[in-house]
Amino acid sequence: MAQTAPLLASLSSSTVTSLRDREWEERERSYHDTAIAELNSLVRKYNLCGSSSILFSRHRTRESLP
């Protein structure tokens, strides 16, 4: 893992974008949507005892990536 950190840090956003696998993203979309819905459900449940927080969104998270 220590060997990959410098490599990852050296990647530009255009390189990362070019390496994306659109077919995999489409194939796994349902899984990720379900996982995010479960995560948000847990966040809402825990927020009953604490302060409010921002819920997760696959679309918003995806847009924040390079």
Coordinates of C-alpha atoms in Angstrom, one line a residue:
M1 CA 0.0 0.0 0.0
A2 CA 2.8 2.4 0.8
Q3 CA 4.1 1.9 -2.7
T4 CA 0.9 3.0 -4.3
A5 CA 0.4 6.2 -2.4
P6 CA 3.0 8.2 -4.4
L7 CA 1.6 6.9 -7.6
L8 CA -2.0 7.8 -6.7
A9 CA -0.8 11.3 -5.6
S10 CA 0.8 11.8 -9.0
L11 CA -2.3 11.1 -11.1
S12 CA -4.0 14.0 -12.6
S13 CA -7.8 14.3 -12.7
S14 CA -7.8 13.9 -16.5
T15 CA -5.9 10.6 -16.1
V16 CA -8.3 9.3 -13.5
T17 CA -11.3 10.3 -15.7
S18 CA -9.8 8.5 -18.7
L19 CA -9.4 5.3 -16.6
R20 CA -13.0 5.1 -15.6
D21 CA -15.0 2.0 -16.7
R22 CA -18.4 3.3 -17.7
E23 CA -19.8 -0.2 -18.2
W24 CA -18.8 -1.2 -14.7
E25 CA -20.4 2.0 -13.3
E26 CA -23.7 1.2 -15.0
R27 CA -23.6 -2.4 -14.0
E28 CA -22.9 -1.6 -10.3
R29 CA -25.3 1.5 -10.1
S30 CA -28.1 -0.5 -8.5
Y31 CA -25.8 -1.9 -5.8
H32 CA -24.4 1.6 -5.0
D33 CA -27.8 3.2 -4.9
T34 CA -29.0 0.5 -2.4
A35 CA -25.9 0.9 -0.3
I36 CA -26.2 4.7 -0.1
A37 CA -29.9 4.4 0.8
E38 CA -29.0 2.0 3.7
L39 CA -26.2 4.4 4.8
N40 CA -28.6 7.3 4.7
S41 CA -31.1 5.3 6.7
L42 CA -28.4 4.7 9.4
V43 CA -27.4 8.4 9.4
R44 CA -31.0 9.4 9.9
K45 CA -31.4 6.9 12.7
Y46 CA -28.3 8.1 14.6
N47 CA -29.3 11.8 14.0
L48 CA -32.2 11.3 16.4
C49 CA -29.6 11.5 19.2
G50 CA -27.2 14.0 17.7
S51 CA -26.9 16.9 15.4
S52 CA -28.0 16.9 11.8
S53 CA -25.6 15.9 9.1
I54 CA -25.5 15.9 5.3
L55 CA -27.0 12.8 3.7
F56 CA -25.0 11.0 1.0
S57 CA -25.9 11.0 -2.7
R58 CA -24.3 8.9 -5.3
H59 CA -24.7 11.6 -7.9
R60 CA -23.3 14.4 -5.7
T61 CA -20.4 12.2 -4.6
R62 CA -19.7 11.2 -8.2
E63 CA -19.7 14.9 -9.3
S64 CA -17.1 15.8 -6.5
L65 CA -14.6 13.3 -7.9
P66 CA -12.0 14.3 -10.5

